[in-house]
mmCIF file of C-alpha atoms and ligand atoms in Angstrom:
data_model
loop_
_atom_site.group_PDB
_atom_site.id
_atom_site.type_symbol
_atom_site.label_atom_id
_atom_site.label_comp_id
_atom_site.label_asym_id
_atom_site.label_seq_id
_atom_site.Cartn_x
_atom_site.Cartn_y
_atom_site.Cartn_z
ATOM 1 C CA MET A 1 -28.236 -39.421 22.810
ATOM 2 C CA ASN A 2 -29.322 -38.359 19.349
ATOM 3 C CA ALA A 3 -27.296 -35.992 17.179
ATOM 4 C CA ARG A 4 -29.193 -32.885 18.340
ATOM 5 C CA GLU A 5 -28.640 -33.742 22.007
ATOM 6 C CA VAL A 6 -24.916 -34.332 21.396
ATOM 7 C CA SER A 7 -24.712 -30.999 19.560
ATOM 8 C CA LEU A 8 -26.489 -29.161 22.362
ATOM 9 C CA ASN A 9 -24.129 -30.625 24.957
ATOM 10 C CA ARG A 10 -21.127 -29.578 22.888
ATOM 11 C CA ALA A 11 -22.576 -26.102 22.305
ATOM 12 C CA ASN A 12 -22.944 -25.740 26.068
ATOM 13 C CA GLU A 13 -19.327 -26.728 26.643
ATOM 14 C CA LEU A 14 -18.208 -24.153 24.081
ATOM 15 C CA LYS A 15 -20.378 -21.449 25.630
ATOM 16 C CA LYS A 16 -18.775 -22.116 29.028
ATOM 17 C CA ALA A 17 -15.286 -22.010 27.482
ATOM 18 C CA ASN A 18 -15.822 -18.325 26.590
ATOM 19 C CA GLU A 19 -17.468 -17.139 29.817
ATOM 20 C CA LYS A 20 -14.395 -15.514 31.370
ATOM 21 C CA PHE A 21 -13.532 -13.752 28.140
ATOM 22 C CA LEU A 22 -17.084 -12.449 27.790
ATOM 23 C CA ASP A 23 -16.941 -11.046 31.350
ATOM 24 C CA PHE A 24 -13.682 -9.326 30.440
ATOM 25 C CA LYS A 25 -15.272 -7.835 27.313
ATOM 26 C CA LYS A 26 -18.228 -6.471 29.248
ATOM 27 C CA LYS A 27 -15.925 -4.742 31.721
ATOM 28 C CA ILE A 28 -13.646 -3.264 29.081
ATOM 29 C CA LYS A 29 -16.596 -2.008 27.010
ATOM 30 C CA HIS A 30 -17.987 -0.270 30.087
ATOM 31 C CA GLN A 31 -14.550 1.250 30.700
ATOM 32 C CA GLU A 32 -14.457 2.468 27.089
ATOM 33 C CA LEU A 33 -17.563 4.583 27.680
ATOM 34 C CA LEU A 34 -15.816 6.240 30.624
ATOM 35 C CA ASP A 35 -12.650 6.657 28.545
ATOM 36 C CA ASP A 36 -14.624 8.542 25.868
ATOM 37 C CA LEU A 37 -15.863 11.028 28.471
ATOM 38 C CA HIS A 38 -12.378 11.376 29.903
ATOM 39 C CA TYR A 39 -10.950 12.015 26.433
ATOM 40 C CA GLU A 40 -13.444 14.823 25.772
ATOM 41 C CA LYS A 41 -12.604 16.448 29.108
ATOM 42 C CA LYS A 42 -8.857 16.255 28.485
ATOM 43 C CA LYS A 43 -9.299 17.550 24.956
ATOM 44 C CA GLN A 44 -11.165 20.623 26.239
ATOM 45 C CA MET A 45 -8.416 21.236 28.816
ATOM 46 C CA LEU A 46 -5.770 21.048 26.090
ATOM 47 C CA LEU A 47 -7.716 23.333 23.763
ATOM 48 C CA ALA A 48 -8.135 25.892 26.555
ATOM 49 C CA PHE A 49 -4.436 25.687 27.416
ATOM 50 C CA PHE A 50 -3.376 26.288 23.805
ATOM 51 C CA LYS A 51 -6.213 28.784 23.183
ATOM 52 C CA ALA A 52 -7.176 26.626 20.217
ATOM 53 C CA THR A 53 -10.365 25.553 18.486
ATOM 54 C CA GLU A 54 -12.022 22.260 17.509
ATOM 55 C CA LYS A 55 -10.852 22.970 13.967
ATOM 56 C CA ASP A 56 -7.255 23.231 15.185
ATOM 57 C CA TRP A 57 -7.629 19.881 16.961
ATOM 58 C CA GLU A 58 -8.579 18.245 13.662
ATOM 59 C CA ASN A 59 -5.532 19.736 11.953
ATOM 60 C CA HIS A 60 -2.513 17.429 12.040
ATOM 61 C CA LYS A 61 -0.108 20.346 11.534
ATOM 62 C CA TRP A 62 -1.526 22.044 14.632
ATOM 63 C CA GLN A 63 -1.193 18.768 16.516
ATOM 64 C CA MET A 64 2.463 18.359 15.478
ATOM 65 C CA HIS A 65 3.277 21.986 16.226
ATOM 66 C CA ASN A 66 1.849 21.627 19.728
ATOM 67 C CA ARG A 67 3.315 18.284 20.743
ATOM 68 C CA ILE A 68 3.979 18.235 24.469
ATOM 69 C CA MET A 69 7.728 17.934 24.932
ATOM 70 C CA ASP A 70 8.499 19.255 28.411
ATOM 71 C CA VAL A 71 7.522 18.095 31.851
ATOM 72 C CA ASP A 72 6.246 21.501 33.007
ATOM 73 C CA THR A 73 3.546 21.448 30.337
ATOM 74 C CA LEU A 74 2.943 17.735 30.768
ATOM 75 C CA GLN A 75 2.089 17.993 34.456
ATOM 76 C CA ASN A 76 -0.871 20.247 33.661
ATOM 77 C CA PHE A 77 -2.578 17.257 32.095
ATOM 78 C CA VAL A 78 -1.230 14.109 33.749
ATOM 79 C CA SER A 79 -0.985 13.410 37.494
ATOM 80 C CA LEU A 80 2.684 12.849 38.240
ATOM 81 C CA THR A 81 4.519 12.297 41.519
ATOM 82 C CA SER A 82 7.512 14.514 42.277
ATOM 83 C CA LYS A 83 9.797 11.509 41.672
ATOM 84 C CA GLU A 84 8.189 10.915 38.279
ATOM 85 C CA ILE A 85 8.688 14.576 37.408
ATOM 86 C CA ASP A 86 12.406 14.372 38.309
ATOM 87 C CA ASP A 87 12.808 11.113 36.369
ATOM 88 C CA ILE A 88 11.080 12.494 33.269
ATOM 89 C CA ARG A 89 13.211 15.641 33.390
ATOM 90 C CA ALA A 90 16.407 13.540 33.588
ATOM 91 C CA LEU A 91 15.376 11.022 30.941
ATOM 92 C CA ASN A 92 14.277 13.775 28.566
ATOM 93 C CA GLN A 93 17.934 14.872 28.376
ATOM 94 C CA THR A 94 19.011 11.594 26.766
ATOM 95 C CA ASN A 95 15.837 10.233 25.113
ATOM 96 C CA ARG A 96 13.453 13.063 24.474
ATOM 97 C CA PHE A 97 9.716 12.613 24.629
ATOM 98 C CA ALA A 98 7.022 14.191 22.465
ATOM 99 C CA ILE A 99 3.282 13.518 22.614
ATOM 100 C CA SER A 100 0.608 14.859 20.295
ATOM 101 C CA PRO A 101 -2.242 16.574 22.182
ATOM 102 C CA TYR A 102 -4.574 13.938 20.700
ATOM 103 C CA TYR A 103 -2.593 11.015 22.134
ATOM 104 C CA LEU A 104 -2.135 12.832 25.439
ATOM 105 C CA ALA A 105 -5.913 13.197 25.753
ATOM 106 C CA LEU A 106 -6.182 9.391 25.695
ATOM 107 C CA ILE A 107 -4.107 9.033 28.899
ATOM 108 C CA GLY A 108 -6.249 7.903 31.825
ATOM 109 C CA GLU A 109 -5.850 8.507 35.559
ATOM 110 C CA GLU A 110 -4.297 5.160 36.537
ATOM 111 C CA THR A 111 -0.548 5.145 37.261
ATOM 112 C CA ASP A 112 -0.116 2.164 34.934
ATOM 113 C CA ASP A 113 -2.274 3.585 32.146
ATOM 114 C CA PRO A 114 -1.147 1.889 28.885
ATOM 115 C CA ILE A 115 -1.071 5.165 26.921
ATOM 116 C CA LYS A 116 0.973 6.830 29.656
ATOM 117 C CA MET A 117 3.406 3.896 29.799
ATOM 118 C CA GLN A 118 4.012 3.991 26.062
ATOM 119 C CA SER A 119 4.534 7.737 25.823
ATOM 120 C CA ILE A 120 5.946 9.139 29.081
ATOM 121 C CA PRO A 121 9.516 8.364 30.211
ATOM 122 C CA ASN A 122 9.682 5.871 33.062
ATOM 123 C CA SER A 123 12.379 5.114 35.657
ATOM 124 C CA GLY A 124 12.825 1.656 34.083
ATOM 125 C CA GLU A 125 14.694 3.467 31.309
ATOM 126 C CA PHE A 126 17.579 4.210 33.702
ATOM 127 C CA ILE A 127 18.569 0.512 33.435
ATOM 128 C CA THR A 128 21.074 0.631 30.597
ATOM 129 C CA ASP A 129 23.168 -2.483 31.237
ATOM 130 C CA TYR A 130 20.494 -4.500 29.419
ATOM 131 C CA GLY A 131 20.079 -4.849 25.669
ATOM 132 C CA LYS A 132 21.685 -2.920 22.832
ATOM 133 C CA ASP A 133 21.082 0.405 21.120
ATOM 134 C CA ASP A 134 20.657 -1.375 17.780
ATOM 135 C CA PRO A 135 19.835 -5.030 18.487
ATOM 136 C CA MET A 136 18.869 -5.631 14.855
ATOM 137 C CA ALA A 137 22.267 -4.363 13.619
ATOM 138 C CA GLU A 138 20.497 -2.174 11.062
ATOM 139 C CA GLU A 139 23.778 -0.397 10.398
ATOM 140 C CA PHE A 140 25.079 -3.598 8.761
ATOM 141 C CA THR A 141 22.051 -4.134 6.515
ATOM 142 C CA ASN A 142 22.249 -0.798 4.709
ATOM 143 C CA PRO A 143 23.609 -1.355 1.183
ATOM 144 C CA ALA A 144 22.704 2.151 -0.079
ATOM 145 C CA GLY A 145 20.923 5.395 0.845
ATOM 146 C CA SER A 146 18.687 4.861 3.859
ATOM 147 C CA ILE A 147 17.787 1.272 2.989
ATOM 148 C CA THR A 148 17.521 -1.665 5.381
ATOM 149 C CA ARG A 149 17.692 -4.963 3.503
ATOM 150 C CA ARG A 150 17.234 -8.323 5.257
ATOM 151 C CA TYR A 151 15.373 -10.428 2.682
ATOM 152 C CA PRO A 152 15.774 -11.485 -0.956
ATOM 153 C CA ASP A 153 12.752 -9.703 -2.480
ATOM 154 C CA ARG A 154 11.922 -6.771 -0.231
ATOM 155 C CA LEU A 155 13.461 -3.919 1.688
ATOM 156 C CA ILE A 156 12.824 -0.826 3.771
ATOM 157 C CA ILE A 157 13.500 2.828 2.965
ATOM 158 C CA ASN A 158 13.836 4.910 6.150
ATOM 159 C CA VAL A 159 12.520 8.355 5.244
ATOM 160 C CA THR A 160 12.463 10.236 8.558
ATOM 161 C CA ASN A 161 13.168 10.058 12.274
ATOM 162 C CA VAL A 162 10.000 12.042 13.086
ATOM 163 C CA CYS A 163 6.987 10.582 14.934
ATOM 164 C CA ALA A 164 3.885 12.196 16.402
ATOM 165 C CA MET A 165 4.736 10.440 19.667
ATOM 166 C CA TYR A 166 8.049 8.801 20.492
ATOM 167 C CA CYS A 167 7.165 5.368 21.836
ATOM 168 C CA ARG A 168 9.226 4.573 24.890
ATOM 169 C CA HIS A 169 9.651 0.998 23.666
ATOM 170 C CA CYS A 170 10.796 1.994 20.166
ATOM 171 C CA GLN A 171 13.431 -0.271 18.612
ATOM 172 C CA ARG A 172 14.870 2.800 16.866
ATOM 173 C CA ARG A 173 15.161 4.946 20.008
ATOM 174 C CA ARG A 174 18.754 5.638 19.049
ATOM 175 C CA LEU A 175 17.616 7.522 15.927
ATOM 176 C CA ILE A 176 15.219 9.924 17.636
ATOM 177 C CA GLY A 177 18.174 12.185 18.488
ATOM 178 C CA GLU A 178 17.758 15.799 19.478
ATOM 179 C CA ASN A 179 15.899 17.070 16.433
ATOM 180 C CA ASP A 180 13.144 16.059 14.060
ATOM 181 C CA GLU A 181 14.822 15.305 10.737
ATOM 182 C CA HIS A 182 13.537 13.908 7.494
ATOM 183 C CA THR A 183 16.012 11.917 5.407
ATOM 184 C CA PRO A 184 17.533 14.305 2.818
ATOM 185 C CA LEU A 185 16.041 13.981 -0.675
ATOM 186 C CA LYS A 186 19.455 13.009 -2.087
ATOM 187 C CA ILE A 187 19.590 9.947 0.232
ATOM 188 C CA ILE A 188 15.984 8.987 -0.591
ATOM 189 C CA ASN A 189 16.824 9.214 -4.302
ATOM 190 C CA GLU A 190 19.917 7.031 -3.770
ATOM 191 C CA SER A 191 17.654 4.454 -2.128
ATOM 192 C CA ILE A 192 15.259 4.585 -5.071
ATOM 193 C CA ASP A 193 18.184 4.178 -7.502
ATOM 194 C CA TYR A 194 19.310 1.079 -5.607
ATOM 195 C CA ILE A 195 15.835 -0.411 -6.037
ATOM 196 C CA LYS A 196 15.861 0.511 -9.718
ATOM 197 C CA ASN A 197 19.143 -1.355 -10.167
ATOM 198 C CA ASN A 198 18.076 -4.509 -8.306
ATOM 199 C CA GLU A 199 15.276 -6.194 -10.191
ATOM 200 C CA GLU A 200 14.570 -8.796 -7.488
ATOM 201 C CA ILE A 201 13.078 -6.095 -5.239
ATOM 202 C CA ARG A 202 9.304 -6.343 -5.671
ATOM 203 C CA ASP A 203 8.080 -5.021 -2.296
ATOM 204 C CA VAL A 204 9.161 -1.714 -0.723
ATOM 205 C CA LEU A 205 8.283 -0.602 2.794
ATOM 206 C CA VAL A 206 8.565 3.154 3.306
ATOM 207 C CA THR A 207 8.996 3.820 7.004
ATOM 208 C CA GLY A 208 11.031 5.709 9.607
ATOM 209 C CA GLY A 209 10.167 7.148 12.096
ATOM 210 C CA ASP A 210 6.705 7.637 10.715
ATOM 211 C CA ALA A 211 6.402 7.752 6.930
ATOM 212 C CA PHE A 212 3.135 9.732 6.996
ATOM 213 C CA LEU A 213 4.930 12.634 8.660
ATOM 214 C CA LEU A 214 6.508 13.534 5.360
ATOM 215 C CA SER A 215 4.593 16.185 3.430
ATOM 216 C CA ASN A 216 2.098 15.081 0.788
ATOM 217 C CA LYS A 217 4.526 16.360 -1.843
ATOM 218 C CA GLN A 218 7.379 14.229 -0.488
ATOM 219 C CA ILE A 219 5.115 11.177 -0.245
ATOM 220 C CA GLU A 220 3.990 11.657 -3.825
ATOM 221 C CA HIS A 221 7.586 11.986 -5.024
ATOM 222 C CA ILE A 222 8.450 8.612 -3.445
ATOM 223 C CA LEU A 223 5.326 6.920 -4.755
ATOM 224 C CA LYS A 224 5.758 8.249 -8.263
ATOM 225 C CA SER A 225 9.444 7.261 -8.391
ATOM 226 C CA LEU A 226 8.767 3.747 -7.089
ATOM 227 C CA ARG A 227 5.816 3.204 -9.435
ATOM 228 C CA ALA A 228 8.047 4.091 -12.347
ATOM 229 C CA ILE A 229 10.165 1.003 -11.571
ATOM 230 C CA PRO A 230 8.580 -1.943 -13.427
ATOM 231 C CA HIS A 231 9.693 -4.640 -10.947
ATOM 232 C CA VAL A 232 8.227 -2.883 -7.872
ATOM 233 C CA GLU A 233 4.933 -4.671 -7.309
ATOM 234 C CA ILE A 234 3.742 -3.367 -3.956
ATOM 235 C CA ILE A 235 4.448 -0.302 -1.866
ATOM 236 C CA ARG A 236 3.842 -0.314 1.864
ATOM 237 C CA PHE A 237 3.925 2.512 4.393
ATOM 238 C CA GLY A 238 4.835 2.096 8.043
ATOM 239 C CA THR A 239 2.995 4.675 10.124
ATOM 240 C CA ARG A 240 1.677 5.015 13.641
ATOM 241 C CA THR A 241 -0.442 8.053 12.726
ATOM 242 C CA PRO A 242 -3.734 6.069 12.881
ATOM 243 C CA VAL A 243 -2.846 5.603 16.575
ATOM 244 C CA THR A 244 -1.092 8.798 17.587
ATOM 245 C CA LEU A 245 -2.239 11.387 15.014
ATOM 246 C CA PRO A 246 -5.263 10.043 13.088
ATOM 247 C CA MET A 247 -6.076 13.481 11.662
ATOM 248 C CA ARG A 248 -2.982 13.125 9.445
ATOM 249 C CA ILE A 249 -5.056 10.801 7.254
ATOM 250 C CA THR A 250 -6.622 13.581 5.237
ATOM 251 C CA ASP A 251 -8.686 13.337 2.064
ATOM 252 C CA GLU A 252 -5.778 14.848 0.163
ATOM 253 C CA LEU A 253 -3.278 12.265 1.433
ATOM 254 C CA VAL A 254 -5.677 9.428 0.609
ATOM 255 C CA SER A 255 -6.260 10.771 -2.899
ATOM 256 C CA ILE A 256 -2.482 10.721 -3.498
ATOM 257 C CA LEU A 257 -1.982 7.217 -2.095
ATOM 258 C CA LYS A 258 -4.740 5.644 -4.118
ATOM 259 C CA LYS A 259 -3.244 6.833 -7.409
ATOM 260 C CA TYR A 260 -0.337 4.395 -6.910
ATOM 261 C CA HIS A 261 -2.037 1.136 -6.007
ATOM 262 C CA PRO A 262 -1.368 -1.485 -4.790
ATOM 263 C CA VAL A 263 -0.501 0.502 -1.660
ATOM 264 C CA TYR A 264 -0.664 -1.038 1.810
ATOM 265 C CA VAL A 265 -0.336 0.481 5.261
ATOM 266 C CA ASN A 266 1.085 -1.164 8.371
ATOM 267 C CA THR A 267 0.291 0.475 11.648
ATOM 268 C CA HIS A 268 0.971 -0.219 15.318
ATOM 269 C CA PHE A 269 -1.915 -0.459 17.788
ATOM 270 C CA ASN A 270 -0.850 -1.990 21.085
ATOM 271 C CA HIS A 271 -3.943 -1.551 23.219
ATOM 272 C CA PRO A 272 -7.719 -1.411 22.590
ATOM 273 C CA LYS A 273 -7.822 2.049 24.197
ATOM 274 C CA GLU A 274 -5.926 3.338 21.173
ATOM 275 C CA ILE A 275 -8.690 2.248 18.778
ATOM 276 C CA SER A 276 -10.711 5.394 19.416
ATOM 277 C CA LYS A 277 -13.715 6.682 17.483
ATOM 278 C CA ILE A 278 -11.501 9.283 15.777
ATOM 279 C CA SER A 279 -8.956 6.673 14.877
ATOM 280 C CA ILE A 280 -11.643 4.438 13.344
ATOM 281 C CA LYS A 281 -13.080 7.377 11.392
ATOM 282 C CA HIS A 282 -9.728 8.214 9.794
ATOM 283 C CA LEU A 283 -8.785 4.580 9.194
ATOM 284 C CA SER A 284 -12.007 4.275 7.197
ATOM 285 C CA LYS A 285 -10.760 6.881 4.724
ATOM 286 C CA LEU A 286 -7.781 4.676 3.906
ATOM 287 C CA ILE A 287 -9.767 1.481 3.756
ATOM 288 C CA ASP A 288 -12.570 2.961 1.660
ATOM 289 C CA ALA A 289 -9.869 3.950 -0.842
ATOM 290 C CA GLY A 290 -8.816 0.310 -1.172
ATOM 291 C CA ILE A 291 -5.749 0.664 1.037
ATOM 292 C CA ASN A 292 -5.462 -2.431 3.208
ATOM 293 C CA VAL A 293 -4.305 -1.690 6.735
ATOM 294 C CA GLY A 294 -2.498 -4.300 8.814
ATOM 295 C CA ASN A 295 -1.553 -4.050 12.455
ATOM 296 C CA GLN A 296 1.853 -4.828 13.905
ATOM 297 C CA ALA A 297 1.534 -4.871 17.685
ATOM 298 C CA VAL A 298 4.478 -5.223 20.036
ATOM 299 C CA LEU A 299 3.982 -7.509 23.014
ATOM 300 C CA LEU A 300 4.833 -5.304 25.991
ATOM 301 C CA LYS A 301 4.947 -6.296 29.642
ATOM 302 C CA GLY A 302 2.327 -4.471 31.690
ATOM 303 C CA ILE A 303 0.602 -3.063 28.588
ATOM 304 C CA ASN A 304 -0.828 -5.898 26.529
ATOM 305 C CA ASP A 305 0.670 -9.175 27.804
ATOM 306 C CA ASN A 306 -2.782 -10.487 28.635
ATOM 307 C CA LYS A 307 -4.606 -13.105 26.569
ATOM 308 C CA PHE A 308 -8.053 -11.544 27.005
ATOM 309 C CA LEU A 309 -6.855 -8.041 26.235
ATOM 310 C CA MET A 310 -4.893 -9.083 23.147
ATOM 311 C CA THR A 311 -7.823 -11.122 21.832
ATOM 312 C CA TYR A 312 -10.213 -8.236 22.422
ATOM 313 C CA MET A 313 -7.875 -5.779 20.698
ATOM 314 C CA ASN A 314 -7.600 -7.978 17.604
ATOM 315 C CA GLN A 315 -11.369 -8.410 17.444
ATOM 316 C CA LYS A 316 -11.784 -4.657 17.754
ATOM 317 C CA LEU A 317 -9.250 -4.120 14.957
ATOM 318 C CA LEU A 318 -11.237 -6.433 12.686
ATOM 319 C CA MET A 319 -14.347 -4.406 13.469
ATOM 320 C CA ALA A 320 -12.391 -1.357 12.245
ATOM 321 C CA ARG A 321 -11.460 -3.401 9.122
ATOM 322 C CA VAL A 322 -7.798 -3.560 10.152
ATOM 323 C CA ARG A 323 -6.144 -6.966 9.748
ATOM 324 C CA PRO A 324 -4.120 -8.149 12.790
ATOM 325 C CA TYR A 325 -0.843 -8.999 11.049
ATOM 326 C CA TYR A 326 2.002 -9.432 13.559
ATOM 327 C CA ILE A 327 2.604 -9.465 17.278
ATOM 328 C CA PHE A 328 6.300 -8.761 17.694
ATOM 329 C CA HIS A 329 8.127 -10.051 20.705
ATOM 330 C CA ALA A 330 9.714 -6.851 22.081
ATOM 331 C CA LYS A 331 13.368 -6.557 21.127
ATOM 332 C CA LYS A 332 16.115 -6.153 23.711
ATOM 333 C CA VAL A 333 16.632 -2.435 23.195
ATOM 334 C CA LYS A 334 18.707 -0.571 25.768
ATOM 335 C CA GLY A 335 16.473 1.298 28.241
ATOM 336 C CA THR A 336 13.402 -0.860 27.604
ATOM 337 C CA SER A 337 14.006 -3.826 29.950
ATOM 338 C CA HIS A 338 10.829 -3.002 31.921
ATOM 339 C CA PHE A 339 8.765 -3.732 28.783
ATOM 340 C CA ILE A 340 10.254 -7.097 27.804
ATOM 341 C CA PRO A 341 7.801 -9.997 28.272
ATOM 342 C CA LYS A 342 8.537 -13.704 28.398
ATOM 343 C CA ILE A 343 8.186 -15.802 25.243
ATOM 344 C CA SER A 344 6.010 -18.189 27.276
ATOM 345 C CA ASP A 345 3.534 -15.312 27.839
ATOM 346 C CA GLY A 346 3.341 -14.709 24.090
ATOM 347 C CA LEU A 347 2.788 -18.396 23.386
ATOM 348 C CA GLU A 348 0.013 -18.560 25.965
ATOM 349 C CA ILE A 349 -1.734 -15.656 24.237
ATOM 350 C CA MET A 350 -1.387 -17.342 20.840
ATOM 351 C CA SER A 351 -2.722 -20.617 22.204
ATOM 352 C CA PHE A 352 -5.743 -18.874 23.755
ATOM 353 C CA MET A 353 -6.551 -16.973 20.571
ATOM 354 C CA ARG A 354 -6.377 -20.078 18.390
ATOM 355 C CA GLY A 355 -9.160 -21.667 20.355
ATOM 356 C CA HIS A 356 -11.257 -18.684 21.279
ATOM 357 C CA THR A 357 -11.475 -16.445 18.231
ATOM 358 C CA SER A 358 -11.628 -16.572 14.439
ATOM 359 C CA GLY A 359 -8.417 -17.156 12.495
ATOM 360 C CA MET A 360 -8.670 -13.703 10.896
ATOM 361 C CA ALA A 361 -8.222 -12.145 14.331
ATOM 362 C CA ILE A 362 -4.989 -14.042 14.952
ATOM 363 C CA PRO A 363 -1.747 -12.358 13.942
ATOM 364 C CA THR A 364 1.564 -14.200 13.595
ATOM 365 C CA TYR A 365 3.724 -14.002 16.721
ATOM 366 C CA ILE A 366 7.214 -12.966 15.599
ATOM 367 C CA PHE A 367 10.588 -13.148 17.268
ATOM 368 C CA ASN A 368 13.149 -11.034 15.438
ATOM 369 C CA ALA A 369 16.507 -12.762 15.311
ATOM 370 C CA PRO A 370 19.157 -10.450 16.814
ATOM 371 C CA GLY A 371 21.679 -9.113 14.346
ATOM 372 C CA GLY A 372 19.144 -8.589 11.566
ATOM 373 C CA LEU A 373 18.794 -12.282 10.693
ATOM 374 C CA GLY A 374 15.086 -11.911 10.091
ATOM 375 C CA LYS A 375 11.684 -12.764 11.503
ATOM 376 C CA ILE A 376 10.979 -16.128 13.120
ATOM 377 C CA PRO A 377 7.319 -17.113 13.667
ATOM 378 C CA LEU A 378 6.682 -18.587 17.100
ATOM 379 C CA LEU A 379 3.825 -21.034 17.640
ATOM 380 C CA PRO A 380 2.695 -23.170 20.534
ATOM 381 C CA SER A 381 3.642 -26.812 19.847
ATOM 382 C CA TYR A 382 0.694 -28.681 18.407
ATOM 383 C CA ILE A 383 2.646 -31.732 17.235
ATOM 384 C CA ILE A 384 3.437 -33.566 20.462
ATOM 385 C CA SER A 385 5.360 -36.444 18.913
ATOM 386 C CA HIS A 386 5.964 -38.022 15.521
ATOM 387 C CA GLU A 387 7.175 -41.458 14.537
ATOM 388 C CA ASN A 388 7.322 -42.490 10.869
ATOM 389 C CA ASP A 389 3.828 -41.724 9.540
ATOM 390 C CA THR A 390 2.097 -41.391 12.906
ATOM 391 C CA TYR A 391 1.596 -38.075 14.673
ATOM 392 C CA GLN A 392 0.318 -37.163 18.128
ATOM 393 C CA ILE A 393 -1.364 -33.780 17.714
ATOM 394 C CA LYS A 394 -2.870 -31.483 20.372
ATOM 395 C CA THR A 395 -6.214 -29.748 19.781
ATOM 396 C CA TRP A 396 -6.931 -26.198 20.958
ATOM 397 C CA GLU A 397 -8.557 -27.643 24.098
ATOM 398 C CA GLY A 398 -5.506 -29.795 24.904
ATOM 399 C CA ASN A 399 -6.923 -33.134 23.735
ATOM 400 C CA ILE A 400 -4.345 -35.389 22.111
ATOM 401 C CA ILE A 401 -5.331 -37.130 18.900
ATOM 402 C CA THR A 402 -3.409 -39.643 16.815
ATOM 403 C CA TYR A 403 -3.145 -39.069 13.094
ATOM 404 C CA LYS A 404 -1.735 -41.685 10.705
ATOM 405 C CA GLU A 405 -0.754 -40.487 7.213
HETATM 406 S S1 SF4 B 501 5.931 5.340 15.932
HETATM 407 FE FE1 SF4 B 501 7.291 3.617 15.421
HETATM 408 S S2 SF4 B 501 9.240 4.567 14.825
HETATM 409 FE FE2 SF4 B 501 8.023 6.128 15.920
HETATM 410 S S3 SF4 B 501 8.679 5.989 18.040
HETATM 411 FE FE3 SF4 B 501 6.873 4.653 17.814
HETATM 412 S S4 SF4 B 501 7.717 2.639 17.380
HETATM 413 FE FE4 SF4 B 501 9.369 4.123 17.009
#
């Protein structure tokens, strides 16, 4: 065989290797067209219910003011069995739910709809003899104000407990409490003073809750104060608004953020259904202003623990100019046992992605050490054995090669 014939044979093998994934993509893209229609229908139902307008829908304050927080309202828009209704009512007493009308309109008809599973209380939450309220021991990594510090050069400031939708898998479920509360200004200022007095801190993540649920004025106060500290190099925001309340990304917010570059945003898409047209439109405002957006997904059983789905989601994120950054292995948080996947499932997804999509679409798979001991990257084993200067290494297709240094 000449070189061209060898190349054609290899190209054919590679084409075959992606056939199943391509079939999956075709099906999901078809489903997305149906989802768009469904979203429009649900949106109109919600607008009629609240006697609101299209303009209201685009207003994040209207969305927050009209979050759905009780089961009687919820059942007008989502099909629920009588057992589900009783369970939601009971669970809402201890871990309240709240869903923006926008995010609610994304919920499909299936009982295991991924948007429904992330936002509506589920009987799995009754299992409380599993996990801890605070598996990361955040309480013991708080040297001042509302800081969480786990690393030498960076830290978190927690600025609120408010979110547009309270994710049922949230690692900070314990902080959602009974009321929406922003961290008092005095505590935020104490956190900023701590940063000022510790010159090794060069990277600050402002999060919560959802950092973009502070007012523009509060956000600007934090940005201005941090930028006045010479050793702070980068400022990051943790927000799920691109997913649950994209209309929060207004021109005014973007014009504030871009005054304090370098500013980065980390968000939290878990399923391709969440990357809606509206979400993409609002993400573009951030990205056009030079604000890089990274995605931190959580691997959740029954939602995204599927190699095709995770690969597709990361490709779709890249199309929206969002960089897949992390996939977190879900933490053992009390009341979330029904979401916890196996590490072997995560490794299988990582192994599939390495072979079947571009490196830019591959986030790092992270296991968070319990007790706040930090992030540990998990990778499939590619080095099979090693003796002196000779390595047995596995390729993405499972072929073993020998490499001598
Ligand atoms: S948006 Fe983040 S902080 Fe808020 S409930 Fe979801 S996971 Fe928790």
